[in-house]
Amino acid sequence: MKPLIEVAIVDLCCNNNIMLPGKMVIADLGCSSGPNALALVSIAVKATRNHFLKFQKPPPEVCVLLNDLPDNDFNVVVKSLVALQQTNEPVCVTGIVPGSFYGRIFPSDSVHLICSSSSPHWLSKASEDLRINHISAYDMDEHVRRERLPVVVEAYARQFKKDFTLFLELRSKDLVPEGQMIVSLAGRHSDELATEISHVWGTVVQILGIMASEGVIDKAKFDSFYIPAYGPSTKELRVIIEEEGSFSIIEMRVHDPTSGMDNAHLTPNRISNGLRAAF
Ligand SMILES: C[S@@+](CC[C@H](N)C(=O)[O-])C[C@H]1O[C@@H](n2cnc3c(N)ncnc32)[C@H](O)[C@@H]1O
């Protein structure tokens, strides 16, 4: 996301309507904890500093706000924020904003740049349609699982549409006029669902299914197991953004996280560690 953030910062810094008050508020939604928590906002602060250095003008005061769910380990994040505050130029104040990004988290018209990396594919909750109608997302029987997949995927797609539409509505309130947002999320190249969806969490579900059939875990628990995440196709995402109408798309990129990666690095150990971290 680095080049996209740098371009957005230059755009914002060159926009007199935005820069006149001499302040810039930058937020990261779903910051997590650890080194990634500050990665995006640090890029934005540095790009702001470099822009004004280039034109030998005093940089704006910058306010950096980090958001995640209340259970996030903000203790660690707070300590690393202090380092960011201590950078001399620009003056940088920082804050933590706990809460779901499916609710209001900032005052209206207050944020200039919103970044969110690898987060809005997490739904606000598991699909209501599936839960209310007791339709399990997975089945121990692979054949049943395959048969049911289109219904399950449609229910997830509806929940994603509802959530992402709300996400856009809320962010358009947070942002100042002509503010910008850069978001990355897990998704799919194509609308073909059956094959792609089934392999993402497939391994875990298969294992859980075996554990349920052996009585290691409760079958009722397995039947009510819904992973609250959905990866939309680019087309789906574009339609939602256009229908909601608050944002115009400057650029949409599709990136395969394993492209350019040496296959030797994709070891079973790495894959299982990745899945474990996500769960
Ligand atoms: C995969 S991590 C991404 C962390 C970091 N942004 C990165 O790119 O490495 C997803 C983060 O989104 C947060 N998240 C999920 N749903 C959220 C919500 N509704 N509101 C705020 N944060 C949320 C999770 O707690 C988690 O820290």
mmCIF file of C-alpha atoms in Angstrom, residues 2-228:
data_model
loop_
_atom_site.group_PDB
_atom_site.id
_atom_site.type_symbol
_atom_site.label_atom_id
_atom_site.label_comp_id
_atom_site.label_asym_id
_atom_site.label_seq_id
_atom_site.Cartn_x
_atom_site.Cartn_y
_atom_site.Cartn_z
ATOM 1 C CA LYS A 2 3.063 2.245 0.354
ATOM 2 C CA PRO A 3 3.017 3.825 -3.143
ATOM 3 C CA LEU A 4 -0.742 4.388 -2.912
ATOM 4 C CA ILE A 5 -0.405 6.147 0.440
ATOM 5 C CA GLU A 6 2.425 8.306 -0.881
ATOM 6 C CA VAL A 7 0.385 9.376 -3.899
ATOM 7 C CA ALA A 8 -2.653 10.132 -1.705
ATOM 8 C CA ILE A 9 -0.545 12.257 0.650
ATOM 9 C CA VAL A 10 0.898 14.299 -2.219
ATOM 10 C CA ASP A 11 -2.647 14.781 -3.556
ATOM 11 C CA LEU A 12 -3.914 15.945 -0.172
ATOM 12 C CA CYS A 13 -0.883 18.171 0.468
ATOM 13 C CA CYS A 14 -1.376 19.883 -2.907
ATOM 14 C CA ASN A 15 -5.057 20.512 -2.196
ATOM 15 C CA ASN A 16 -5.413 24.002 -0.723
ATOM 16 C CA ASN A 17 -8.965 23.311 0.467
ATOM 17 C CA ILE A 18 -7.576 20.562 2.657
ATOM 18 C CA MET A 19 -4.252 22.046 3.692
ATOM 19 C CA LEU A 20 -5.290 25.591 4.526
ATOM 20 C CA PRO A 21 -5.962 24.943 8.221
ATOM 21 C CA GLY A 22 -2.425 23.455 8.494
ATOM 22 C CA LYS A 23 -3.551 20.176 10.006
ATOM 23 C CA MET A 24 -3.689 16.636 8.734
ATOM 24 C CA VAL A 25 -5.498 13.768 10.460
ATOM 25 C CA ILE A 26 -4.512 10.256 9.398
ATOM 26 C CA ALA A 27 -6.237 7.093 10.657
ATOM 27 C CA ASP A 28 -5.605 3.368 10.354
ATOM 28 C CA LEU A 29 -8.603 1.099 10.870
ATOM 29 C CA GLY A 30 -7.880 -2.421 12.100
ATOM 30 C CA CYS A 31 -4.293 -1.543 13.043
ATOM 31 C CA SER A 32 -3.714 -4.717 15.089
ATOM 32 C CA SER A 33 -0.622 -4.773 17.315
ATOM 33 C CA GLY A 34 3.020 -5.432 16.541
ATOM 34 C CA PRO A 35 5.103 -3.846 13.802
ATOM 35 C CA ASN A 36 2.211 -3.609 11.322
ATOM 36 C CA ALA A 37 0.202 -1.353 13.641
ATOM 37 C CA LEU A 38 2.252 1.694 12.716
ATOM 38 C CA ALA A 39 3.363 0.699 9.232
ATOM 39 C CA LEU A 40 0.740 2.616 7.237
ATOM 40 C CA VAL A 41 0.568 5.747 9.353
ATOM 41 C CA SER A 42 4.386 5.974 9.474
ATOM 42 C CA ILE A 43 4.476 5.939 5.673
ATOM 43 C CA ALA A 44 1.879 8.723 5.608
ATOM 44 C CA VAL A 45 3.719 10.879 8.181
ATOM 45 C CA LYS A 46 7.016 10.445 6.359
ATOM 46 C CA ALA A 47 5.441 11.261 2.991
ATOM 47 C CA THR A 48 3.917 14.429 4.497
ATOM 48 C CA ARG A 49 7.274 15.492 5.894
ATOM 49 C CA ASN A 50 9.080 14.796 2.596
ATOM 50 C CA HIS A 51 6.498 16.715 0.584
ATOM 51 C CA PHE A 52 6.865 19.890 2.611
ATOM 52 C CA LEU A 53 10.659 19.542 2.864
ATOM 53 C CA LYS A 54 10.782 19.403 -0.922
ATOM 54 C CA PHE A 55 8.989 22.745 -1.159
ATOM 55 C CA GLN A 56 10.798 24.116 1.893
ATOM 56 C CA LYS A 57 7.523 24.909 3.596
ATOM 57 C CA PRO A 58 6.594 24.140 7.212
ATOM 58 C CA PRO A 59 4.668 20.857 7.351
ATOM 59 C CA PRO A 60 1.149 20.714 8.798
ATOM 60 C CA GLU A 61 0.562 19.390 12.297
ATOM 61 C CA VAL A 62 -0.253 15.730 11.984
ATOM 62 C CA CYS A 63 -2.630 13.700 14.130
ATOM 63 C CA VAL A 64 -2.397 9.926 13.879
ATOM 64 C CA LEU A 65 -5.302 7.812 15.093
ATOM 65 C CA LEU A 66 -5.213 4.043 15.383
ATOM 66 C CA ASN A 67 -8.361 1.960 15.573
ATOM 67 C CA ASP A 68 -9.051 -1.687 16.277
ATOM 68 C CA LEU A 69 -11.518 -3.752 18.280
ATOM 69 C CA PRO A 70 -11.365 -3.225 22.067
ATOM 70 C CA ASP A 71 -9.723 -6.627 22.624
ATOM 71 C CA ASN A 72 -6.696 -5.601 20.569
ATOM 72 C CA ASP A 73 -3.461 -5.358 22.564
ATOM 73 C CA PHE A 74 -3.287 -1.567 22.609
ATOM 74 C CA ASN A 75 -0.630 -1.571 25.384
ATOM 75 C CA VAL A 76 2.021 -2.569 22.903
ATOM 76 C CA VAL A 77 0.689 -0.142 20.277
ATOM 77 C CA VAL A 78 0.693 2.805 22.671
ATOM 78 C CA LYS A 79 4.366 2.313 23.459
ATOM 79 C CA SER A 80 5.326 2.347 19.807
ATOM 80 C CA LEU A 81 3.188 5.446 19.194
ATOM 81 C CA VAL A 82 5.433 7.399 21.551
ATOM 82 C CA ALA A 83 8.331 6.896 19.137
ATOM 83 C CA LEU A 84 6.243 8.399 16.346
ATOM 84 C CA GLN A 85 5.366 11.413 18.501
ATOM 85 C CA GLN A 86 9.024 12.056 19.111
ATOM 86 C CA THR A 87 9.807 12.652 15.460
ATOM 87 C CA ASN A 88 10.484 16.391 15.380
ATOM 88 C CA GLU A 89 8.890 17.355 12.122
ATOM 89 C CA PRO A 90 5.993 17.410 11.578
ATOM 90 C CA VAL A 91 4.471 17.918 15.019
ATOM 91 C CA CYS A 92 2.689 14.632 15.545
ATOM 92 C CA VAL A 93 -0.006 13.877 18.092
ATOM 93 C CA THR A 94 -1.354 10.373 18.363
ATOM 94 C CA GLY A 95 -4.396 8.611 19.705
ATOM 95 C CA ILE A 96 -6.075 5.253 20.063
ATOM 96 C CA VAL A 97 -9.690 4.875 19.000
ATOM 97 C CA PRO A 98 -11.047 1.528 20.174
ATOM 98 C CA GLY A 99 -14.284 0.218 18.679
ATOM 99 C CA SER A 100 -15.742 -1.491 15.673
ATOM 100 C CA PHE A 101 -15.311 0.269 12.366
ATOM 101 C CA TYR A 102 -18.931 -0.750 11.718
ATOM 102 C CA GLY A 103 -19.878 2.088 14.067
ATOM 103 C CA ARG A 104 -19.052 5.792 14.393
ATOM 104 C CA ILE A 105 -15.473 6.141 15.620
ATOM 105 C CA PHE A 106 -14.490 9.707 14.621
ATOM 106 C CA PRO A 107 -16.201 13.090 14.708
ATOM 107 C CA SER A 108 -17.690 14.015 11.355
ATOM 108 C CA ASP A 109 -15.530 15.858 8.800
ATOM 109 C CA SER A 110 -12.398 15.296 10.855
ATOM 110 C CA VAL A 111 -10.129 12.829 9.039
ATOM 111 C CA HIS A 112 -8.100 13.565 5.890
ATOM 112 C CA LEU A 113 -6.727 10.125 5.099
ATOM 113 C CA ILE A 114 -8.117 6.763 6.172
ATOM 114 C CA CYS A 115 -6.057 3.614 5.636
ATOM 115 C CA SER A 116 -7.120 0.091 6.390
ATOM 116 C CA SER A 117 -5.044 -2.918 5.564
ATOM 117 C CA SER A 118 -6.340 -6.445 5.393
ATOM 118 C CA SER A 119 -9.307 -5.750 7.674
ATOM 119 C CA PRO A 120 -12.723 -5.022 6.088
ATOM 120 C CA HIS A 121 -13.108 -8.596 4.850
ATOM 121 C CA TRP A 122 -13.907 -9.327 8.528
ATOM 122 C CA LEU A 123 -17.665 -9.106 8.798
ATOM 123 C CA SER A 124 -19.533 -7.435 11.652
ATOM 124 C CA LYS A 125 -21.018 -10.838 12.428
ATOM 125 C CA ALA A 126 -21.679 -14.207 10.864
ATOM 126 C CA SER A 127 -24.443 -14.200 8.281
ATOM 127 C CA GLU A 128 -27.782 -13.666 10.015
ATOM 128 C CA ASP A 129 -29.645 -15.529 7.257
ATOM 129 C CA LEU A 130 -27.649 -18.693 7.895
ATOM 130 C CA ARG A 131 -27.859 -18.498 11.680
ATOM 131 C CA ILE A 132 -31.568 -17.767 11.879
ATOM 132 C CA ASN A 133 -32.399 -20.549 9.427
ATOM 133 C CA HIS A 134 -29.962 -22.990 11.101
ATOM 134 C CA ILE A 135 -28.100 -23.515 7.857
ATOM 135 C CA SER A 136 -24.601 -24.587 8.746
ATOM 136 C CA ALA A 137 -21.800 -23.202 6.602
ATOM 137 C CA TYR A 138 -20.000 -26.514 6.576
ATOM 138 C CA ASP A 139 -21.011 -30.116 6.730
ATOM 139 C CA MET A 140 -18.992 -33.151 7.698
ATOM 140 C CA ASP A 141 -20.122 -34.696 4.427
ATOM 141 C CA GLU A 142 -18.138 -33.190 1.593
ATOM 142 C CA HIS A 143 -20.924 -33.811 -0.938
ATOM 143 C CA VAL A 144 -23.490 -31.938 1.189
ATOM 144 C CA ARG A 145 -20.932 -29.184 1.726
ATOM 145 C CA ARG A 146 -20.450 -28.736 -2.005
ATOM 146 C CA GLU A 147 -24.197 -28.796 -2.707
ATOM 147 C CA ARG A 148 -24.862 -26.169 -0.065
ATOM 148 C CA LEU A 149 -21.976 -23.906 -1.038
ATOM 149 C CA PRO A 150 -23.901 -21.542 -3.367
ATOM 150 C CA VAL A 151 -26.522 -20.836 -0.659
ATOM 151 C CA VAL A 152 -23.821 -20.268 1.942
ATOM 152 C CA VAL A 153 -21.761 -18.023 -0.304
ATOM 153 C CA GLU A 154 -24.804 -15.950 -1.270
ATOM 154 C CA ALA A 155 -25.649 -15.425 2.399
ATOM 155 C CA TYR A 156 -22.069 -14.340 3.108
ATOM 156 C CA ALA A 157 -22.101 -12.029 0.090
ATOM 157 C CA ARG A 158 -25.304 -10.372 1.377
ATOM 158 C CA GLN A 159 -23.756 -9.848 4.814
ATOM 159 C CA PHE A 160 -20.601 -8.401 3.237
ATOM 160 C CA LYS A 161 -22.645 -6.037 1.092
ATOM 161 C CA LYS A 162 -24.544 -4.814 4.147
ATOM 162 C CA ASP A 163 -21.359 -4.374 6.178
ATOM 163 C CA PHE A 164 -19.214 -2.790 3.500
ATOM 164 C CA THR A 165 -21.999 -0.383 2.514
ATOM 165 C CA LEU A 166 -22.202 0.700 6.153
ATOM 166 C CA PHE A 167 -18.385 0.950 6.303
ATOM 167 C CA LEU A 168 -18.428 3.326 3.319
ATOM 168 C CA GLU A 169 -21.318 5.401 4.700
ATOM 169 C CA LEU A 170 -19.542 5.824 8.029
ATOM 170 C CA ARG A 171 -16.170 6.662 6.484
ATOM 171 C CA SER A 172 -17.733 9.264 4.245
ATOM 172 C CA LYS A 173 -18.975 10.952 7.442
ATOM 173 C CA ASP A 174 -15.526 10.737 9.089
ATOM 174 C CA LEU A 175 -13.675 12.201 6.125
ATOM 175 C CA VAL A 176 -13.347 15.890 5.355
ATOM 176 C CA PRO A 177 -14.656 16.818 1.881
ATOM 177 C CA GLU A 178 -12.096 15.591 -0.705
ATOM 178 C CA GLY A 179 -10.505 13.336 1.904
ATOM 179 C CA GLN A 180 -9.165 9.982 0.716
ATOM 180 C CA MET A 181 -9.311 6.354 1.759
ATOM 181 C CA ILE A 182 -6.991 3.456 0.903
ATOM 182 C CA VAL A 183 -8.264 0.014 1.775
ATOM 183 C CA SER A 184 -6.905 -3.468 1.230
ATOM 184 C CA LEU A 185 -8.868 -6.607 1.876
ATOM 185 C CA ALA A 186 -8.836 -10.274 1.005
ATOM 186 C CA GLY A 187 -10.810 -10.931 -2.146
ATOM 187 C CA ARG A 188 -11.064 -12.844 -5.384
ATOM 188 C CA HIS A 189 -10.168 -12.174 -8.996
ATOM 189 C CA SER A 190 -13.314 -13.672 -10.385
ATOM 190 C CA ASP A 191 -16.951 -14.295 -9.552
ATOM 191 C CA GLU A 192 -16.373 -18.045 -9.660
ATOM 192 C CA LEU A 193 -17.105 -18.976 -6.080
ATOM 193 C CA ALA A 194 -17.248 -22.653 -5.603
ATOM 194 C CA THR A 195 -13.648 -23.585 -6.201
ATOM 195 C CA GLU A 196 -11.945 -20.567 -4.665
ATOM 196 C CA ILE A 197 -13.970 -20.217 -1.463
ATOM 197 C CA SER A 198 -13.776 -23.890 -0.700
ATOM 198 C CA HIS A 199 -10.006 -23.997 -0.598
ATOM 199 C CA VAL A 200 -9.425 -20.914 1.587
ATOM 200 C CA TRP A 201 -10.505 -22.329 4.906
ATOM 201 C CA GLY A 202 -11.108 -25.803 3.502
ATOM 202 C CA THR A 203 -8.277 -27.501 5.322
ATOM 203 C CA VAL A 204 -9.370 -26.234 8.715
ATOM 204 C CA VAL A 205 -12.987 -27.161 8.100
ATOM 205 C CA GLN A 206 -11.985 -30.623 6.964
ATOM 206 C CA ILE A 207 -10.012 -31.152 10.163
ATOM 207 C CA LEU A 208 -12.811 -29.774 12.345
ATOM 208 C CA GLY A 209 -15.256 -32.059 10.503
ATOM 209 C CA ILE A 210 -13.131 -35.102 11.301
ATOM 210 C CA MET A 211 -12.846 -33.996 14.935
ATOM 211 C CA ALA A 212 -16.644 -33.610 15.091
ATOM 212 C CA SER A 213 -17.206 -37.044 13.552
ATOM 213 C CA GLU A 214 -14.822 -38.561 16.111
ATOM 214 C CA GLY A 215 -16.643 -36.787 18.936
ATOM 215 C CA VAL A 216 -13.598 -34.662 19.855
ATOM 216 C CA ILE A 217 -15.704 -31.548 19.382
ATOM 217 C CA ASP A 218 -19.431 -31.149 19.718
ATOM 218 C CA LYS A 219 -21.331 -31.623 16.437
ATOM 219 C CA ALA A 220 -23.695 -28.765 17.375
ATOM 220 C CA LYS A 221 -20.660 -26.522 17.721
ATOM 221 C CA PHE A 222 -19.350 -27.589 14.349
ATOM 222 C CA ASP A 223 -22.756 -26.921 12.785
ATOM 223 C CA SER A 224 -22.842 -23.404 14.221
ATOM 224 C CA PHE A 225 -19.286 -22.588 13.164
ATOM 225 C CA TYR A 226 -19.269 -19.603 10.824
ATOM 226 C CA ILE A 227 -16.042 -17.817 9.969
ATOM 227 C CA PRO A 228 -17.058 -14.128 9.907
#
